[in-house]
Coordinates of N, CA and C in Angstrom, one line a residue:
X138 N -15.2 21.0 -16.6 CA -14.6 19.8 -16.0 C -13.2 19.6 -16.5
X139 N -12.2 19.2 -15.4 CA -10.9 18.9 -16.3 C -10.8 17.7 -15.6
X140 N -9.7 17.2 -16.3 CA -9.3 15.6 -15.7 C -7.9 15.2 -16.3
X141 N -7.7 14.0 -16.2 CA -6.9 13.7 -17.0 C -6.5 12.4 -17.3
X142 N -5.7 11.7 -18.7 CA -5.4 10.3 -18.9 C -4.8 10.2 -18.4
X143 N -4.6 9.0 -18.2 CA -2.8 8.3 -17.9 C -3.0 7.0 -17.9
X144 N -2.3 7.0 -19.6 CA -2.1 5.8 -20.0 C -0.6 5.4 -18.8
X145 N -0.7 3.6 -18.9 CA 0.2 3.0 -18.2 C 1.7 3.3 -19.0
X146 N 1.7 3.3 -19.9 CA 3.5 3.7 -20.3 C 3.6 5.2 -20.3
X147 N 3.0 5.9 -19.6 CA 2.8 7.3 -19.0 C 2.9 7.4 -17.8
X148 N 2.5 6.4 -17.1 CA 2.7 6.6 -15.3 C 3.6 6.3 -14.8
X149 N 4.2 6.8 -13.9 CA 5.4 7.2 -12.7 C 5.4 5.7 -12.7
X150 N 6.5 5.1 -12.5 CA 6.7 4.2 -11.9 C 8.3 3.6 -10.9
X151 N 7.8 3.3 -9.6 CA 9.3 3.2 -8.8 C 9.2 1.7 -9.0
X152 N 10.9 0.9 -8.4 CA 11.0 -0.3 -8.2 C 11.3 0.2 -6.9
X153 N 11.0 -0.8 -5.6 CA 11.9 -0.8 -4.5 C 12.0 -2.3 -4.4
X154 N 13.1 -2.6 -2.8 CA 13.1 -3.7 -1.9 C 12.6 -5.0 -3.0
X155 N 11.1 -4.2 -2.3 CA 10.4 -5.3 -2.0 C 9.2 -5.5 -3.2
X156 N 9.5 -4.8 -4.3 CA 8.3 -4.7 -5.7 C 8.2 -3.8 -5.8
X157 N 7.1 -3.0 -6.8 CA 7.3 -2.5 -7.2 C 6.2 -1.0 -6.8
X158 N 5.9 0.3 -7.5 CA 4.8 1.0 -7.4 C 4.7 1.5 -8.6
X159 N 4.0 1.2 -9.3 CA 3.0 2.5 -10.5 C 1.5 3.5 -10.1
X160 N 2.3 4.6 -10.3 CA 1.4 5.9 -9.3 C 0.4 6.2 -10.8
X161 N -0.8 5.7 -10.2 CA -2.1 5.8 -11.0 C -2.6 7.3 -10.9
X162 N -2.4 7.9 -9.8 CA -2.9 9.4 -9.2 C -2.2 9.6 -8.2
X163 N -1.9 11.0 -8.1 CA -1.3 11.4 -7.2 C -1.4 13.2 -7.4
X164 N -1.3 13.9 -6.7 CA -1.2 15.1 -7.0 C -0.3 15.5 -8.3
X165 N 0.9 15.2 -7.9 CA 1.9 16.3 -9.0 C 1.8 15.3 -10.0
X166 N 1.2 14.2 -10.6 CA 0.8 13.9 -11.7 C -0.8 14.3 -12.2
X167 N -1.5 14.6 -11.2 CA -2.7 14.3 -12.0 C -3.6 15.7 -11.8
X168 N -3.3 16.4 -10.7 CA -3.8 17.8 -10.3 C -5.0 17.2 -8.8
X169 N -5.1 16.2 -9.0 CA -6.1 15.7 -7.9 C -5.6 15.8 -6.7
X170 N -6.2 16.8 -5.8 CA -5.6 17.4 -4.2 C -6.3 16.3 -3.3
X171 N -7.3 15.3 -3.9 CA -7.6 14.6 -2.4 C -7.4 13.3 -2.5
X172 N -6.6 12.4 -3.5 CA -7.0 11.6 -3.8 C -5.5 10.5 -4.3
X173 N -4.6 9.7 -3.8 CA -3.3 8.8 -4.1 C -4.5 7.6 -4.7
X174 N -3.5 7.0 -5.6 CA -3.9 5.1 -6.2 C -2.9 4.9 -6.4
X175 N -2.5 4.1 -6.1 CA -1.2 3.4 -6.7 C -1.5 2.0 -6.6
X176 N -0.7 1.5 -7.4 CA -0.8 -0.2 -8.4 C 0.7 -0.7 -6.9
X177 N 0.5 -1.8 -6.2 CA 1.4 -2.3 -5.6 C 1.6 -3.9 -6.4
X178 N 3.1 -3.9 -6.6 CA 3.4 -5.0 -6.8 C 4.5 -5.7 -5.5
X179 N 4.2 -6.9 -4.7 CA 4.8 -7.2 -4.1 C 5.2 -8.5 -4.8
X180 N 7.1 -8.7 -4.4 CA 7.4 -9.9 -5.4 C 7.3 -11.0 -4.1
X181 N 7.7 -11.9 -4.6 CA 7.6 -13.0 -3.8 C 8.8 -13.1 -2.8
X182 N 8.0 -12.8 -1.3 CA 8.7 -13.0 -0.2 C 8.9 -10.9 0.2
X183 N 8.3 -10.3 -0.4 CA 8.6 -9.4 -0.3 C 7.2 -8.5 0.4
X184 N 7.7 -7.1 0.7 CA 6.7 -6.5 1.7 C 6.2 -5.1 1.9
X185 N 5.7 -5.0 2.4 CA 5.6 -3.3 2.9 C 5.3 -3.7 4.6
X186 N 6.3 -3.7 5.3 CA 6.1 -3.9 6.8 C 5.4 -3.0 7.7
X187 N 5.0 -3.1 8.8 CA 4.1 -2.5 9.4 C 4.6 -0.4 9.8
X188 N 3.2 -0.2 8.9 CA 3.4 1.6 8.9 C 2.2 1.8 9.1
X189 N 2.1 3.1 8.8 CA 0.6 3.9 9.3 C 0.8 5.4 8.5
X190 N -0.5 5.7 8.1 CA -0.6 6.8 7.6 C -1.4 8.0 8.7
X191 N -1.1 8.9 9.3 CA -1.6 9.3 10.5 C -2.9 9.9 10.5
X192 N -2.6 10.8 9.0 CA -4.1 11.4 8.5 C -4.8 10.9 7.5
X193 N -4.3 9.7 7.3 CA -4.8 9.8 5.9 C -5.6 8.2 6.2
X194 N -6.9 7.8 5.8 CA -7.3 6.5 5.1 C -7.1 5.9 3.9
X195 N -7.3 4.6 4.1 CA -6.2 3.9 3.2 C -7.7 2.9 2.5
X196 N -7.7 2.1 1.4 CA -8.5 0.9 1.1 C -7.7 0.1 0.7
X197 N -7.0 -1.4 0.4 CA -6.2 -2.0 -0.1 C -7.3 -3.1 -0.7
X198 N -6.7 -3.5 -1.9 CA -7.9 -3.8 -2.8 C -6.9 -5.1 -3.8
X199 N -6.9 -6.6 -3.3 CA -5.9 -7.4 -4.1 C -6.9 -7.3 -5.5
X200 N -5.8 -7.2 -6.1 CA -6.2 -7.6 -7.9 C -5.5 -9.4 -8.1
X201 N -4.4 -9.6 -7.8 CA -3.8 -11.1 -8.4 C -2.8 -11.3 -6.8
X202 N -2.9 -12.5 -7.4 CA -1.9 -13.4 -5.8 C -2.8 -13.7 -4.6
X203 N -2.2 -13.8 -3.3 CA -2.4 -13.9 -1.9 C -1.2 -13.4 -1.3
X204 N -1.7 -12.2 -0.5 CA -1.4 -11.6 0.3 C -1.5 -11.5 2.2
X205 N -0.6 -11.7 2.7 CA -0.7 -11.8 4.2 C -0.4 -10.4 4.6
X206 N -2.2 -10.0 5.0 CA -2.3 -8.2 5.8 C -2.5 -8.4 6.6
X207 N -1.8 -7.8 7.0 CA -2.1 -7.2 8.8 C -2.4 -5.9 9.1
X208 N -3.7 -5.8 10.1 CA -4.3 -4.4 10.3 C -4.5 -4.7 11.9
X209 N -3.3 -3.8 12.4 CA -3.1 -3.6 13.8 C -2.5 -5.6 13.8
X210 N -3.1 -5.7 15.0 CA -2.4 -6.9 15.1 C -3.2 -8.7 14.8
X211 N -4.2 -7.9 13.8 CA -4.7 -9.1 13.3 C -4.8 -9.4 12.0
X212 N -4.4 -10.7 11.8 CA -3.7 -11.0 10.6 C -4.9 -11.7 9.4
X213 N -5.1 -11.2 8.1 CA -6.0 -12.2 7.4 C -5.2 -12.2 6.1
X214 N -5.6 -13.6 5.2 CA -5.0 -13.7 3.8 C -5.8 -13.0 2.8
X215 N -5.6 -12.1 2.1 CA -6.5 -11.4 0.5 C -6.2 -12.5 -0.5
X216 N -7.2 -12.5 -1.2 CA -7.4 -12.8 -2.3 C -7.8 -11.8 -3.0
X217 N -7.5 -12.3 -4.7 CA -8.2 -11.3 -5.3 C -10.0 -11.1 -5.4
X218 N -10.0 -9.8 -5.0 CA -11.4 -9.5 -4.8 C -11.5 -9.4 -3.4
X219 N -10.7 -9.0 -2.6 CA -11.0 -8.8 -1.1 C -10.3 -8.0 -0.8
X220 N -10.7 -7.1 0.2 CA -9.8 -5.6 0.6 C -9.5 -5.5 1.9
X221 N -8.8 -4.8 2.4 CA -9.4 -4.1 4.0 C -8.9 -2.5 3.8
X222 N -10.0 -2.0 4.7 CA -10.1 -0.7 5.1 C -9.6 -0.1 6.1
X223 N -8.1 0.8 5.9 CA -7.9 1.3 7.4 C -7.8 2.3 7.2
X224 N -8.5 2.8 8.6 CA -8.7 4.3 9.3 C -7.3 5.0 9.6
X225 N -7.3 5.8 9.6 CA -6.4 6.9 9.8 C -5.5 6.8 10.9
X226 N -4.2 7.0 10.4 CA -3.4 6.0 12.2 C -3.2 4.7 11.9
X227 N -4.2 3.8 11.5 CA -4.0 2.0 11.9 C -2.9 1.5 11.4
X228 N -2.6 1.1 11.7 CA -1.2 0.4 11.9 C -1.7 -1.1 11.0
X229 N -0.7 -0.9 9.6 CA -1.1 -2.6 8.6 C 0.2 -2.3 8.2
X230 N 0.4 -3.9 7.3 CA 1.5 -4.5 6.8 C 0.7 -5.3 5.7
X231 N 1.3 -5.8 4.8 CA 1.2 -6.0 3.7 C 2.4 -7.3 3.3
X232 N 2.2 -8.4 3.1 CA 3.3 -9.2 2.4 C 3.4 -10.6 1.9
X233 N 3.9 -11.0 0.9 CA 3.7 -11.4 0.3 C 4.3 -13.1 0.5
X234 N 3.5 -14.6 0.7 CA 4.4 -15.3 1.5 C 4.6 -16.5 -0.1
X235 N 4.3 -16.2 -0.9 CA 3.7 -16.9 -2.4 C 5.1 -16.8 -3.1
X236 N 5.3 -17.9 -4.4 CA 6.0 -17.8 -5.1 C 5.8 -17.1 -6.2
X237 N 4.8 -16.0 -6.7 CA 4.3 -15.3 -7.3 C 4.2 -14.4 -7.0
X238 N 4.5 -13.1 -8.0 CA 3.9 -11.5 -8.0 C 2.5 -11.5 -7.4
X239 N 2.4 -10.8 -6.6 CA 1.0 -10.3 -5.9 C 1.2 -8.9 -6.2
X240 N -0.6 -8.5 -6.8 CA -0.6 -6.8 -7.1 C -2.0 -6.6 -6.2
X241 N -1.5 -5.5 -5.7 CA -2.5 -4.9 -5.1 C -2.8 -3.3 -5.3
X242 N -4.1 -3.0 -5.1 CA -4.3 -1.7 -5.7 C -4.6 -0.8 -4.1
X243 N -4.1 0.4 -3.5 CA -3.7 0.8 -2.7 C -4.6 2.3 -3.1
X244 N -5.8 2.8 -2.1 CA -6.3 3.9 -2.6 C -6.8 4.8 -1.0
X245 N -5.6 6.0 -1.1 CA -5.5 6.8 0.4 C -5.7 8.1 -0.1
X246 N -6.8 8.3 0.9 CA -7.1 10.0 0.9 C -7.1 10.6 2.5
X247 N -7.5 12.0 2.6 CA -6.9 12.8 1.8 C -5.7 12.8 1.7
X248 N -5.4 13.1 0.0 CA -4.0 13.6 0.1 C -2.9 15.0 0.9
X249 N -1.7 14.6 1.3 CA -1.3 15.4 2.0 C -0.4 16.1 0.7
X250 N 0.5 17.6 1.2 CA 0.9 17.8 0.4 C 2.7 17.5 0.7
X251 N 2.8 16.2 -0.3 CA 4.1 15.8 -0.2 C 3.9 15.6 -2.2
X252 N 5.2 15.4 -2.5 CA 5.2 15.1 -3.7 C 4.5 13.3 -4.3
X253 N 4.7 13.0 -3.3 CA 3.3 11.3 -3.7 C 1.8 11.6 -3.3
X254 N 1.8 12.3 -2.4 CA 0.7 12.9 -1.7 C 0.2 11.7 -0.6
X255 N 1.2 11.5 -0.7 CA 1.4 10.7 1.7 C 1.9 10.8 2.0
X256 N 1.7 10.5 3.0 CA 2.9 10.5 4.4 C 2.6 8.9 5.2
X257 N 3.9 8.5 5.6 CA 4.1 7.2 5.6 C 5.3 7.3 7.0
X258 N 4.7 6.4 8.1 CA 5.8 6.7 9.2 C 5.6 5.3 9.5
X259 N 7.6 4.5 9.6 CA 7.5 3.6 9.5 C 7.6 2.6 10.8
X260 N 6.9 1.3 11.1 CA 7.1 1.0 12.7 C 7.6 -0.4 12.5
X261 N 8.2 -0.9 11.6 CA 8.5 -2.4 11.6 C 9.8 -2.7 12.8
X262 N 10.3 -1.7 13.5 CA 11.3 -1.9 14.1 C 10.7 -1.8 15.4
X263 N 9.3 -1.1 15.9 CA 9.7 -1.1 17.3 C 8.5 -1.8 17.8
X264 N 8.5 -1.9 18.9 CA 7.4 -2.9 19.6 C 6.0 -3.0 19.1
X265 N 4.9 -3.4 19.2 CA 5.0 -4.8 19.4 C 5.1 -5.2 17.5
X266 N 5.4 -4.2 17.1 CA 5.1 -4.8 15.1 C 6.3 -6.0 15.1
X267 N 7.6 -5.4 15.7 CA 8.8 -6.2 15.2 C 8.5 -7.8 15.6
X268 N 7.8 -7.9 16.5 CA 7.7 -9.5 17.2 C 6.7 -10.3 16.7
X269 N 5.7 -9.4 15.8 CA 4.5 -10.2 15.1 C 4.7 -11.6 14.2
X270 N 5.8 -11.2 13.3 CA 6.0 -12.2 12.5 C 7.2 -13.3 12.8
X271 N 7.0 -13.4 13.8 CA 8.3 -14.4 14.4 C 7.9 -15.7 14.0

């Protein structure tokens, strides 16, 4: 059996936009071909707007805050300890309407072979996603 650690002052970590990502698993860190986790931090007022993974399934899993997800065009608030499941293709958004850090834990398989190990095509600009949040 192999495997591997990864302590947190060891893992990848990006800032963007809108918060942050620490890559828990991913292929070119960890050797695991089927399997992304990544740690989402969204800051306050910040987001990941409406995308889709085409092959890949997703679990989103809040650890801290409240989060406004959208999967397809129906909208619910997470707390921590509540997730949603989307299928492959579905169309979600993720964001954050709180004065506080919200983290969320983000877990998509299978992995493709990109250096994060997903693929991410983004729709916040075109119909009907752009008009949701009006």
């Amino acid at each position: 059996m192999s495997g591997k650690f990864i302590p947190r002052s060891e893992a990848v970590s990006e800032k963007l936009d809108w918060g942050s990502l620490v890559w828990c698993c991913r292929p070119a860190d960890t050797g695991l071909q089927k399997l992304v986790v990544i740690e989402v931090t969204l800051s306050p007022g910040g987001g990941h707007a409406f995308h889709k993974h085409d092959d890949q399934e997703e679990v989103i899993y809040c650890l801290r805050g409240e989060v406004e997800q959208w999967l397809g065009e129906e909208k619910r608030i997470l707390r921590p300890g509540d997730c949603v499941a989307i299928p492959a293709g579905g169309v979600h958004a993720s964001f954050n309407t709180s004065s506080e850090d919200a983290v969320l834990l983000a877990i998509i398989s299978p992995a493709v072979a990109t250096e994060s190990g997903y693929a991410v095509t983004e729709l916040a600009h075109e119909s009907p996603w752009r008009e949701l949040r009006k």
